[in-house]
JSON list of N, CA and C and ligand atoms in Angstrom, two decimals:
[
{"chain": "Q", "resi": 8, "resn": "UNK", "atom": "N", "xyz": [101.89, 115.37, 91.37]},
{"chain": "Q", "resi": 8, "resn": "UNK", "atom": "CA", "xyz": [101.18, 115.61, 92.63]},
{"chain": "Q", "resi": 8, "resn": "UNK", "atom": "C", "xyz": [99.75, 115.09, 92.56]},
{"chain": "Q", "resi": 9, "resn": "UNK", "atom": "N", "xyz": [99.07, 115.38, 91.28]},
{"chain": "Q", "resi": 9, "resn": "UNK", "atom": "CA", "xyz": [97.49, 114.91, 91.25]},
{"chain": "Q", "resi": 9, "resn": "UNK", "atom": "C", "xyz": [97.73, 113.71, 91.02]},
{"chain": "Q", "resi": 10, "resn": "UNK", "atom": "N", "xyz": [98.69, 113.09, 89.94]},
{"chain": "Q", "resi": 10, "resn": "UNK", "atom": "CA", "xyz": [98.55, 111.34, 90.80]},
{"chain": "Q", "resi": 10, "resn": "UNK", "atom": "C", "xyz": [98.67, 110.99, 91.15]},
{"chain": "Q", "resi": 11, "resn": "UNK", "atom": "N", "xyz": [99.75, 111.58, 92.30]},
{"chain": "Q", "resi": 11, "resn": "UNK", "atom": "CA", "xyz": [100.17, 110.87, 93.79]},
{"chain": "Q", "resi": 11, "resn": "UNK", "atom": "C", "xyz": [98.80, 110.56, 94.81]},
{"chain": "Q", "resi": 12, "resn": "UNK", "atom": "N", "xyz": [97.74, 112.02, 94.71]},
{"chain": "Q", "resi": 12, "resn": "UNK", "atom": "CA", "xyz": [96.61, 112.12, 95.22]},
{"chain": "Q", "resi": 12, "resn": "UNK", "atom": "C", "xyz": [95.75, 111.02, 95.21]},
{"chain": "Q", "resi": 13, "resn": "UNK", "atom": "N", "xyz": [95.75, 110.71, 93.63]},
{"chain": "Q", "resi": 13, "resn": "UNK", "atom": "CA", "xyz": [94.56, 109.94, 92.93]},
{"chain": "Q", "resi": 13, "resn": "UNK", "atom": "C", "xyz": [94.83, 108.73, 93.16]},
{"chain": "Q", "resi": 14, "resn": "UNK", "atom": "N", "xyz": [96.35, 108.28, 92.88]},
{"chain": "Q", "resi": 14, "resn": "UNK", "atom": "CA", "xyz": [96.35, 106.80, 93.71]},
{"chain": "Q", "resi": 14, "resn": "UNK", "atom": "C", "xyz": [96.48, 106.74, 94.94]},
{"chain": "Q", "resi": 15, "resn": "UNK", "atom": "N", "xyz": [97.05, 107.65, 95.88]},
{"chain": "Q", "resi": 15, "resn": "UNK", "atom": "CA", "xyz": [96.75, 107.42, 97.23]},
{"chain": "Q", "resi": 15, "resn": "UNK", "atom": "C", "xyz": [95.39, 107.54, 97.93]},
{"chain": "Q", "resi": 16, "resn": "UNK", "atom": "N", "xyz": [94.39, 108.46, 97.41]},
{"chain": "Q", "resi": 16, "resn": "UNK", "atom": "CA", "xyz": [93.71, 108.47, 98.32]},
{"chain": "Q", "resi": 16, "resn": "UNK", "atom": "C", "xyz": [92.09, 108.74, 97.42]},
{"chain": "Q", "resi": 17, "resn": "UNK", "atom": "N", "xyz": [92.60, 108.20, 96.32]},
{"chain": "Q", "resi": 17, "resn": "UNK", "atom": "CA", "xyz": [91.34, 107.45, 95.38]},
{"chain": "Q", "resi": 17, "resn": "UNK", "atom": "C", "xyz": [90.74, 108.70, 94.91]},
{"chain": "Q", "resi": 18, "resn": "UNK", "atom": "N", "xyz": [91.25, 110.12, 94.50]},
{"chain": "Q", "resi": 18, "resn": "UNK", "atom": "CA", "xyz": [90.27, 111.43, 94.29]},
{"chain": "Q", "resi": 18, "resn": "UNK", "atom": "C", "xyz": [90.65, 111.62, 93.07]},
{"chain": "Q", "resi": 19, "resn": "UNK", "atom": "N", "xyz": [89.15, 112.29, 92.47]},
{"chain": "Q", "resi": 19, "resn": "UNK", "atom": "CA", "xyz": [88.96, 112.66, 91.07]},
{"chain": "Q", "resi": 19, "resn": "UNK", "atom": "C", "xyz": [90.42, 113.52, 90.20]},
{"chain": "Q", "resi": 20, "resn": "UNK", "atom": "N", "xyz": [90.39, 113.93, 89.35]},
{"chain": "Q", "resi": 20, "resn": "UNK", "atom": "CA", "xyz": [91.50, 114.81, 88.65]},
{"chain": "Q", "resi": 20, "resn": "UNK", "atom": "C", "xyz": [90.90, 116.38, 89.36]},
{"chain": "Q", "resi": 21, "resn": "UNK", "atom": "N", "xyz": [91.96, 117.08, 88.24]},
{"chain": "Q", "resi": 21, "resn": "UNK", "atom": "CA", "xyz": [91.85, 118.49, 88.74]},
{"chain": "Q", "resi": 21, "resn": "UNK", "atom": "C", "xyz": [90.73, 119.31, 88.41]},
{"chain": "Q", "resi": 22, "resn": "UNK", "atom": "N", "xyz": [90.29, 120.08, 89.40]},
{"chain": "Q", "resi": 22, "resn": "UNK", "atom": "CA", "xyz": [89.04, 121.05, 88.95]},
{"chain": "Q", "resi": 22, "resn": "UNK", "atom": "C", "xyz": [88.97, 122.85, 89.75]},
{"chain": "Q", "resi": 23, "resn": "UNK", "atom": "N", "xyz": [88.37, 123.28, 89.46]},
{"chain": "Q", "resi": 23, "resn": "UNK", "atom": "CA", "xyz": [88.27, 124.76, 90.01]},
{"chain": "Q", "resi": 23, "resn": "UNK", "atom": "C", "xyz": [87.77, 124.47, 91.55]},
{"chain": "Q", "resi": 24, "resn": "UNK", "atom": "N", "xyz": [88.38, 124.89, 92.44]},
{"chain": "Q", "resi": 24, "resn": "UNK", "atom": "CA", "xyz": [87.65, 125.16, 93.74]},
{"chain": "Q", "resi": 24, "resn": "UNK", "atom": "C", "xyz": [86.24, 126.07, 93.75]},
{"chain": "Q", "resi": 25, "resn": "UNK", "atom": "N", "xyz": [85.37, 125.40, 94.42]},
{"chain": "Q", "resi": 25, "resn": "UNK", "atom": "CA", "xyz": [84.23, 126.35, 94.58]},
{"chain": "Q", "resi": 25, "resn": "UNK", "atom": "C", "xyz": [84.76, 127.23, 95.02]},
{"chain": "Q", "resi": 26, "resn": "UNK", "atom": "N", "xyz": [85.48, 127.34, 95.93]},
{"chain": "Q", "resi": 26, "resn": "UNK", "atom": "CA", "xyz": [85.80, 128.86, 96.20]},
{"chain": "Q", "resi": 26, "resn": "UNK", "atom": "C", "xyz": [86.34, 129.94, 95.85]},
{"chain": "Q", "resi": 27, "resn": "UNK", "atom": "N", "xyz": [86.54, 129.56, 94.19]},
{"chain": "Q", "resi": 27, "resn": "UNK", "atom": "CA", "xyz": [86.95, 130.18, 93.16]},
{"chain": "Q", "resi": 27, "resn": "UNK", "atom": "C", "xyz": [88.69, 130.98, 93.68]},
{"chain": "Q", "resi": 28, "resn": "UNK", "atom": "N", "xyz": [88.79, 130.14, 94.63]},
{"chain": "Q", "resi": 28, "resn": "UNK", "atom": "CA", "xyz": [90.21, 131.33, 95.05]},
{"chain": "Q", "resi": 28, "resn": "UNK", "atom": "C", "xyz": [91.73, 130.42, 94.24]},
{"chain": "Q", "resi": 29, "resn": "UNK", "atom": "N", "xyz": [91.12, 129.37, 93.41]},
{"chain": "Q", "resi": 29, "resn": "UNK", "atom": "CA", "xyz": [91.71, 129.07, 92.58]},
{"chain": "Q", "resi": 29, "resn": "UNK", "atom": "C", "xyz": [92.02, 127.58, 92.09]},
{"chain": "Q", "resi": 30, "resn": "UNK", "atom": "N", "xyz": [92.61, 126.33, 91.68]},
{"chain": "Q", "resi": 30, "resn": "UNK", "atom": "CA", "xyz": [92.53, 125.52, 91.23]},
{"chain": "Q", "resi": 30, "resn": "UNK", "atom": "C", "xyz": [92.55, 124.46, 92.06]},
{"chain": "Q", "resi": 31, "resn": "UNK", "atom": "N", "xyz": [92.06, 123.54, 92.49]},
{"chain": "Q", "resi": 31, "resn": "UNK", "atom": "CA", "xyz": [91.73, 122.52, 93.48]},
{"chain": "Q", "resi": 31, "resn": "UNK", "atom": "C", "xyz": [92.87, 121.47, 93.14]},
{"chain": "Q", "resi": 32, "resn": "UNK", "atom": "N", "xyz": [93.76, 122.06, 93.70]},
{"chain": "Q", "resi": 32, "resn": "UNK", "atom": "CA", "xyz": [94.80, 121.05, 93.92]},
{"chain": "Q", "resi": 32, "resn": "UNK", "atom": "C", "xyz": [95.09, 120.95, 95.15]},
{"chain": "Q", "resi": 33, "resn": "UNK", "atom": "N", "xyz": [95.94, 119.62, 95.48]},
{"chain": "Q", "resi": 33, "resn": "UNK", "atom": "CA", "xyz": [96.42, 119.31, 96.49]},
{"chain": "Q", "resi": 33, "resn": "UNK", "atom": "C", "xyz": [96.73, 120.05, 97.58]},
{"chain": "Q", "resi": 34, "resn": "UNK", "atom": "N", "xyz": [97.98, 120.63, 97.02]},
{"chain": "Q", "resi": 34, "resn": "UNK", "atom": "CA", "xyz": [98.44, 122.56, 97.66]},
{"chain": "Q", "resi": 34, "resn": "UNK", "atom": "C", "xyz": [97.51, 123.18, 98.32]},
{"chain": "Q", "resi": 35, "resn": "UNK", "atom": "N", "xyz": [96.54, 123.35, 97.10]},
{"chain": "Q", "resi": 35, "resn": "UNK", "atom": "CA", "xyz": [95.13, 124.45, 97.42]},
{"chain": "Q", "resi": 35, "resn": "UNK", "atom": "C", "xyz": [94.77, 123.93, 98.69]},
{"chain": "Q", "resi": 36, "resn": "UNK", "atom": "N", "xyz": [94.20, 122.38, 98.78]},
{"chain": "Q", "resi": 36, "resn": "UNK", "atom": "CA", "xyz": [92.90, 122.00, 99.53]},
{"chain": "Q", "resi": 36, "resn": "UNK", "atom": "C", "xyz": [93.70, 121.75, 100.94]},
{"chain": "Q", "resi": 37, "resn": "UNK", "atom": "N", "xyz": [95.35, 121.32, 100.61]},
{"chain": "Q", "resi": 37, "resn": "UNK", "atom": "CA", "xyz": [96.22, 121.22, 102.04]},
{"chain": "Q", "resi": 37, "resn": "UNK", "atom": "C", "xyz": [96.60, 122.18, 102.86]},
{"chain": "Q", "resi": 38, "resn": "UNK", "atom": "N", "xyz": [96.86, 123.75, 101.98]},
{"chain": "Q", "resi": 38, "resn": "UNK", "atom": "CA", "xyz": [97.71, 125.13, 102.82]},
{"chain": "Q", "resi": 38, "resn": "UNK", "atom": "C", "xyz": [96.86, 125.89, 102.59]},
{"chain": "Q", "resi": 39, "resn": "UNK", "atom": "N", "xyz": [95.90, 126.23, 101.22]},
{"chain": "Q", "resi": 39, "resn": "UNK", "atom": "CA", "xyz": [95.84, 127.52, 101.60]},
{"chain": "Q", "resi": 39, "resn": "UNK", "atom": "C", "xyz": [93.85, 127.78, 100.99]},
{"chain": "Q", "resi": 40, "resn": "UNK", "atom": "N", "xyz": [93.07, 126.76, 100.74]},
{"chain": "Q", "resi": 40, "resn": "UNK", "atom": "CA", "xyz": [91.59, 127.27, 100.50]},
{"chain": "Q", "resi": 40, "resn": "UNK", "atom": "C", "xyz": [90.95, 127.33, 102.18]},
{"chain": "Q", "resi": 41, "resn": "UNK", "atom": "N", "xyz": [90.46, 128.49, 101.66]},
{"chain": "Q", "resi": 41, "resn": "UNK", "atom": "CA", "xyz": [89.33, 129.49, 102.72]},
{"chain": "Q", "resi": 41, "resn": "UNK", "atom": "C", "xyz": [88.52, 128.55, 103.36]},
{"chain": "Q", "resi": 42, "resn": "UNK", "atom": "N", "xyz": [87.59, 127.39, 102.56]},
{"chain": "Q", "resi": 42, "resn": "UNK", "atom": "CA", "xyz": [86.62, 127.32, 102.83]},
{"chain": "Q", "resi": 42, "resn": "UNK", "atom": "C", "xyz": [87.12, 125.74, 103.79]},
{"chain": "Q", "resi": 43, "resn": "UNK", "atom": "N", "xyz": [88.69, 125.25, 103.91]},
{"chain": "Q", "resi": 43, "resn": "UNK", "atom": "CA", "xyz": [88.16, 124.62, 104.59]},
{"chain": "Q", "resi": 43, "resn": "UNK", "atom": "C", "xyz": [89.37, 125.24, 106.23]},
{"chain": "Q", "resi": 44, "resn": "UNK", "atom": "N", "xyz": [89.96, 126.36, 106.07]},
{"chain": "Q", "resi": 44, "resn": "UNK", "atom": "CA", "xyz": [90.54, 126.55, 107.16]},
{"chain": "Q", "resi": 44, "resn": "UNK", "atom": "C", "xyz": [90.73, 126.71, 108.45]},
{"chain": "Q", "resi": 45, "resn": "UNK", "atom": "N", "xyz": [88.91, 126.14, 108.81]},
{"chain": "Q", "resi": 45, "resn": "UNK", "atom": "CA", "xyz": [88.71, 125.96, 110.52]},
{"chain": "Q", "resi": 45, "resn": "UNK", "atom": "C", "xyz": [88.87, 124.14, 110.51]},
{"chain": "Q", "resi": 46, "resn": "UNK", "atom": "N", "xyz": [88.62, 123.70, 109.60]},
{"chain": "Q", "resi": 46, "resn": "UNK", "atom": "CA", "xyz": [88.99, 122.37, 109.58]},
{"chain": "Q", "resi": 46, "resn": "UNK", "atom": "C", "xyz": [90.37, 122.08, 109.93]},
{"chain": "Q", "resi": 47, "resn": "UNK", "atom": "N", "xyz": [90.76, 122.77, 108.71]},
{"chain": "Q", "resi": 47, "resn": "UNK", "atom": "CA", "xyz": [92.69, 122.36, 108.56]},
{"chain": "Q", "resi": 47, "resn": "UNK", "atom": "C", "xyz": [93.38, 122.51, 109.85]},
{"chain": "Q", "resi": 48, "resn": "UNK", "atom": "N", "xyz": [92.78, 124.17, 110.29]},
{"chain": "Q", "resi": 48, "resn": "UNK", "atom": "CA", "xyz": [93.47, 124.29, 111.72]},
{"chain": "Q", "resi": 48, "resn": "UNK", "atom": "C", "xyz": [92.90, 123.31, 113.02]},
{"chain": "Q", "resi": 49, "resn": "UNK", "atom": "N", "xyz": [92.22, 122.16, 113.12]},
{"chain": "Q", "resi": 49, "resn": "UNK", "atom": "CA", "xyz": [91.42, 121.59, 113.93]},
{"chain": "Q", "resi": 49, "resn": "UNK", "atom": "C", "xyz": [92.64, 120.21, 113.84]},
{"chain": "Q", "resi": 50, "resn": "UNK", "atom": "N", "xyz": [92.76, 120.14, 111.98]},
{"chain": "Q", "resi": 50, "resn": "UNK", "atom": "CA", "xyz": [94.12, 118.74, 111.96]},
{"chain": "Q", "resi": 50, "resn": "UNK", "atom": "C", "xyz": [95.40, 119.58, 111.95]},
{"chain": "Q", "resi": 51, "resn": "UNK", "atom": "N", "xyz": [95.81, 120.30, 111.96]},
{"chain": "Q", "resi": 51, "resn": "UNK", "atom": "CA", "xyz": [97.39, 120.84, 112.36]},
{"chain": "Q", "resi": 51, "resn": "UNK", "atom": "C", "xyz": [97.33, 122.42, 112.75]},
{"chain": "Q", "resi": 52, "resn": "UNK", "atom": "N", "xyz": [97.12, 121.99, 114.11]},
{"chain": "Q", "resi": 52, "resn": "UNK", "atom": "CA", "xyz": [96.99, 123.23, 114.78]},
{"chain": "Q", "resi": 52, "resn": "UNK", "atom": "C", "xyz": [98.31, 124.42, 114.85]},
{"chain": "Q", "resi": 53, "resn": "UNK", "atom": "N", "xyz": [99.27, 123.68, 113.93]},
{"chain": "Q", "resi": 53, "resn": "UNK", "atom": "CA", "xyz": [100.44, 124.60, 113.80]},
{"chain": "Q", "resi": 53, "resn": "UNK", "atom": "C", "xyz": [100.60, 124.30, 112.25]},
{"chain": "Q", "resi": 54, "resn": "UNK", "atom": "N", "xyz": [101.33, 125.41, 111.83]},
{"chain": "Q", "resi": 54, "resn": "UNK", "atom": "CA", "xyz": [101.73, 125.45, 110.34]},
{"chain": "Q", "resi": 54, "resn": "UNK", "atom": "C", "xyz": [102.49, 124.34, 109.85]},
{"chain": "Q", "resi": 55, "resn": "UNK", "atom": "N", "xyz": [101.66, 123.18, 109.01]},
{"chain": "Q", "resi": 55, "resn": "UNK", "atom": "CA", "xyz": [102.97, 122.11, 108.26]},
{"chain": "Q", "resi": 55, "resn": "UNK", "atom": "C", "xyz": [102.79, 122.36, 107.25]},
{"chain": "Q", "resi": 56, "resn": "UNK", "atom": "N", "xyz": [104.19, 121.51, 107.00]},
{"chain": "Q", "resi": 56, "resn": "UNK", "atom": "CA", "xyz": [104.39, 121.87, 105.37]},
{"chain": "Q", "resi": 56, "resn": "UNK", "atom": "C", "xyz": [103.92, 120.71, 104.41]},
{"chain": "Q", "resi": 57, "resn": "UNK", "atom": "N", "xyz": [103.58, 121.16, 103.29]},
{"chain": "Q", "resi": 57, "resn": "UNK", "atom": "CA", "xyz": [103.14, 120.54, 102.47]},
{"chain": "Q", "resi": 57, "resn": "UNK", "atom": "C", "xyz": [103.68, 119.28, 101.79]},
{"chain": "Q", "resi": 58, "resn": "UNK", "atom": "N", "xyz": [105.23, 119.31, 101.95]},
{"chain": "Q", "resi": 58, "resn": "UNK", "atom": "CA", "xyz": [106.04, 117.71, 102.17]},
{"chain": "Q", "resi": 58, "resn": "UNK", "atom": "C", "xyz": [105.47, 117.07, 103.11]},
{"chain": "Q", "resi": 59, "resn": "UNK", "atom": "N", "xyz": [105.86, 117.85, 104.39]},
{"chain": "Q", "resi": 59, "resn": "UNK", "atom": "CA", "xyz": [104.91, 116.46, 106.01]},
{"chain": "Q", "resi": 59, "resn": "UNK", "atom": "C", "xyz": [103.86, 115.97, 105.44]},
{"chain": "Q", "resi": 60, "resn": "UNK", "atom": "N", "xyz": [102.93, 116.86, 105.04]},
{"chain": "Q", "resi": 60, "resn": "UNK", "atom": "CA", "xyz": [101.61, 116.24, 104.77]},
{"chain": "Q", "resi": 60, "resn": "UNK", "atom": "C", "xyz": [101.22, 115.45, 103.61]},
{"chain": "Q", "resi": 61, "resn": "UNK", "atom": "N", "xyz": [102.33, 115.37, 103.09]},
{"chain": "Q", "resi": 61, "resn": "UNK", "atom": "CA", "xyz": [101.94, 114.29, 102.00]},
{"chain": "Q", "resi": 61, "resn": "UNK", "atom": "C", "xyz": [102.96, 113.38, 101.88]},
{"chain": "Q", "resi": 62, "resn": "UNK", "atom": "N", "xyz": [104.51, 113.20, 102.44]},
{"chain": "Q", "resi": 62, "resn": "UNK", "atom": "CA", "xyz": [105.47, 112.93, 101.96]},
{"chain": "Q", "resi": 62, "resn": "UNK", "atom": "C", "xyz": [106.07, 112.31, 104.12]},
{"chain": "Q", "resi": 63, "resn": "UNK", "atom": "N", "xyz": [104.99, 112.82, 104.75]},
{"chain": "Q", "resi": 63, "resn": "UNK", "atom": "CA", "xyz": [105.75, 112.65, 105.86]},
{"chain": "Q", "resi": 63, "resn": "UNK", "atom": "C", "xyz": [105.63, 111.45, 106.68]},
{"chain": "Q", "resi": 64, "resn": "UNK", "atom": "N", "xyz": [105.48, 111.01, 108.03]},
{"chain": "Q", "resi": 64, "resn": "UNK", "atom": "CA", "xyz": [105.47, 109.36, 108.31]},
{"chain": "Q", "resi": 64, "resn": "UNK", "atom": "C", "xyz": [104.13, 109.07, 108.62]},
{"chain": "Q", "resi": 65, "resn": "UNK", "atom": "N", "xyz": [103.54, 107.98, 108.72]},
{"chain": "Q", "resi": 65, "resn": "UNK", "atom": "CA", "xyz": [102.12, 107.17, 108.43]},
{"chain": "Q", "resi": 65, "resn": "UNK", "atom": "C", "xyz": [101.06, 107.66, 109.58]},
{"chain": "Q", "resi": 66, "resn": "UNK", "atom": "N", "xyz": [101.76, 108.52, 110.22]},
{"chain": "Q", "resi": 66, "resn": "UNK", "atom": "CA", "xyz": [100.20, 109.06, 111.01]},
{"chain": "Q", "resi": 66, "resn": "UNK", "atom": "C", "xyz": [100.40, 110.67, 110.55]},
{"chain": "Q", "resi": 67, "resn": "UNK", "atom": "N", "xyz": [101.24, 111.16, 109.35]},
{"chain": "Q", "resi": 67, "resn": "UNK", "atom": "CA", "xyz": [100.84, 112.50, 109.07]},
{"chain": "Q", "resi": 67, "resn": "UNK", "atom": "C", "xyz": [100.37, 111.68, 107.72]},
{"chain": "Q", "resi": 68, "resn": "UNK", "atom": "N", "xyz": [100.59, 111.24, 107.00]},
{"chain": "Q", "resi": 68, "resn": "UNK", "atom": "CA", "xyz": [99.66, 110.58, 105.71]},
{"chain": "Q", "resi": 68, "resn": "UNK", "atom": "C", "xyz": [98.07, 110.42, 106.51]},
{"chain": "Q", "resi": 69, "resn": "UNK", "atom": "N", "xyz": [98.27, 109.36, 107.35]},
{"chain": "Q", "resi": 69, "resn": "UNK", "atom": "CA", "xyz": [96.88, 109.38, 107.99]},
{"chain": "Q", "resi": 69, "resn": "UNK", "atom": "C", "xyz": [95.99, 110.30, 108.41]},
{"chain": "Q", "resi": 70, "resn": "UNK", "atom": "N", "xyz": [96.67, 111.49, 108.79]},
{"chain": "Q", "resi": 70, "resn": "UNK", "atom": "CA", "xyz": [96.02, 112.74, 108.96]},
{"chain": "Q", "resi": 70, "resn": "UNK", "atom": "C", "xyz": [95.78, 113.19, 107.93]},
{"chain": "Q", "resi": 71, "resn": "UNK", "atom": "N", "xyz": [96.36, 113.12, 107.45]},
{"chain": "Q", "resi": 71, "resn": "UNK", "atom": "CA", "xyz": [96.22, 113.82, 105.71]},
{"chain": "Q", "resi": 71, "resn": "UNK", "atom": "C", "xyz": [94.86, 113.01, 104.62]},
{"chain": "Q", "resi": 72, "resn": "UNK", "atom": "N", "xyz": [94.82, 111.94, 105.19]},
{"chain": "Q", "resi": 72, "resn": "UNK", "atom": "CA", "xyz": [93.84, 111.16, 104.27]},
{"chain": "Q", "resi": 72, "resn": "UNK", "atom": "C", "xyz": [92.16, 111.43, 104.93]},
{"chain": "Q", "resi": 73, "resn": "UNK", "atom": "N", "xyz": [92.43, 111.70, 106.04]},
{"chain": "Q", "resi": 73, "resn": "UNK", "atom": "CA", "xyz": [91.18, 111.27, 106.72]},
{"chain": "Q", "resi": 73, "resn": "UNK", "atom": "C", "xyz": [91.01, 113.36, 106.99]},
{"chain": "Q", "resi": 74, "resn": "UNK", "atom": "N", "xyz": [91.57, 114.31, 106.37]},
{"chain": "Q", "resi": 74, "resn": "UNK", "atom": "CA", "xyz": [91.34, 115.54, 106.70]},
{"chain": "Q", "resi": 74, "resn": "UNK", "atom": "C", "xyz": [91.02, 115.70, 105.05]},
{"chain": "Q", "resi": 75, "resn": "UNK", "atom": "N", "xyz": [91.49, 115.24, 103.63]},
{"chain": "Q", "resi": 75, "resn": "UNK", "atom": "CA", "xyz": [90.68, 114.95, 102.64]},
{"chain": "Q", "resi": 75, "resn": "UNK", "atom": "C", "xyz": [89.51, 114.43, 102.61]},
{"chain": "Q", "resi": 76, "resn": "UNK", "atom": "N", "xyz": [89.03, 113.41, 103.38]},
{"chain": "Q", "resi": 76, "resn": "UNK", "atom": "CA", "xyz": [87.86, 112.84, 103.36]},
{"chain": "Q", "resi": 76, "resn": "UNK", "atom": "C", "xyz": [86.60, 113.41, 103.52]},
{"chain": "Q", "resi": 77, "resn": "UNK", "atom": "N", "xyz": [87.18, 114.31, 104.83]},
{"chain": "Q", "resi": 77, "resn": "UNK", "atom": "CA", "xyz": [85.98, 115.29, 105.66]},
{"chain": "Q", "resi": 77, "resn": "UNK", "atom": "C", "xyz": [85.83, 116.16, 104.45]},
{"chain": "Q", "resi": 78, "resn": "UNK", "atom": "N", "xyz": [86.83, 116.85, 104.04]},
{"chain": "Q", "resi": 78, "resn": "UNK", "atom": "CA", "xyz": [86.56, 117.78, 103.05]},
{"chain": "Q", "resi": 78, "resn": "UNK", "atom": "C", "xyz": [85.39, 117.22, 101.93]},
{"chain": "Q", "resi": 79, "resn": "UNK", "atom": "N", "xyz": [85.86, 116.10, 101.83]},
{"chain": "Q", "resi": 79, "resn": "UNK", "atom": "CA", "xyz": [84.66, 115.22, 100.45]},
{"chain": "Q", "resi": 79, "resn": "UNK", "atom": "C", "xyz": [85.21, 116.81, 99.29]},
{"chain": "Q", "resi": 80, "resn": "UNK", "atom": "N", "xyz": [86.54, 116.90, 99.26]},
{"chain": "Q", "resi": 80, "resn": "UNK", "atom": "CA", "xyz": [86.33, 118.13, 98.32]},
{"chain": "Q", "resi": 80, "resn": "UNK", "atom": "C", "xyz": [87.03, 116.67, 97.06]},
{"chain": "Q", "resi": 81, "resn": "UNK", "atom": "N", "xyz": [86.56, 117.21, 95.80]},
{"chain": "Q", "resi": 81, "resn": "UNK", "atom": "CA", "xyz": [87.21, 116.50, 94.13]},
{"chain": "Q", "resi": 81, "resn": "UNK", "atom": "C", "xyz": [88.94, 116.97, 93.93]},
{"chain": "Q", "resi": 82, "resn": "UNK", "atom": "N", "xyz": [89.62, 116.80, 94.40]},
{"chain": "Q", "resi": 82, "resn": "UNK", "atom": "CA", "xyz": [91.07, 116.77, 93.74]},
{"chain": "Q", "resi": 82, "resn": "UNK", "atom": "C", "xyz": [91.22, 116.27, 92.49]},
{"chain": "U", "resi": 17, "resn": "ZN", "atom": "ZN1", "xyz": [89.62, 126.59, 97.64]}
]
């Protein structure tokens, strides 16, 4: 999963979320960290799953790349 990240969308290895709510992975920064969940809900205003968003067709990748970006969070 972290090198699917790292070659798709050019982000560092794994590290602790500032938000200490646990390890800054993909998972974390896509479903379920705090700090970015007025964002997340702004790009999928309904619950997706974590396949769509990484695994699903080129404008949910695209959403997915450009809702990492904003974050500027380190994967
Ligand atoms: Zn977090």
């Amino acid at each position: 999963m972290n090198h699917h990240m790292f070659t798709k969308f050019k982000i560092g290895s794994i590290d602790q979320c500032p938000s200490a709510a646990g390890a800054m992975t993909a998972e974390h920064l896509l479903q379920t960290c705090p700090l970015y969940k007025v964002l997340r809900k702004r790009f999928w205003s309904q619950p997706t799953s974590l396949q769509n968003k990484l695994f699903g067709c080129l404008d949910d990748l695209r959403r997915t790349a450009t809702f990492a970006r904003e974050t500027q969070a380190t994967i």
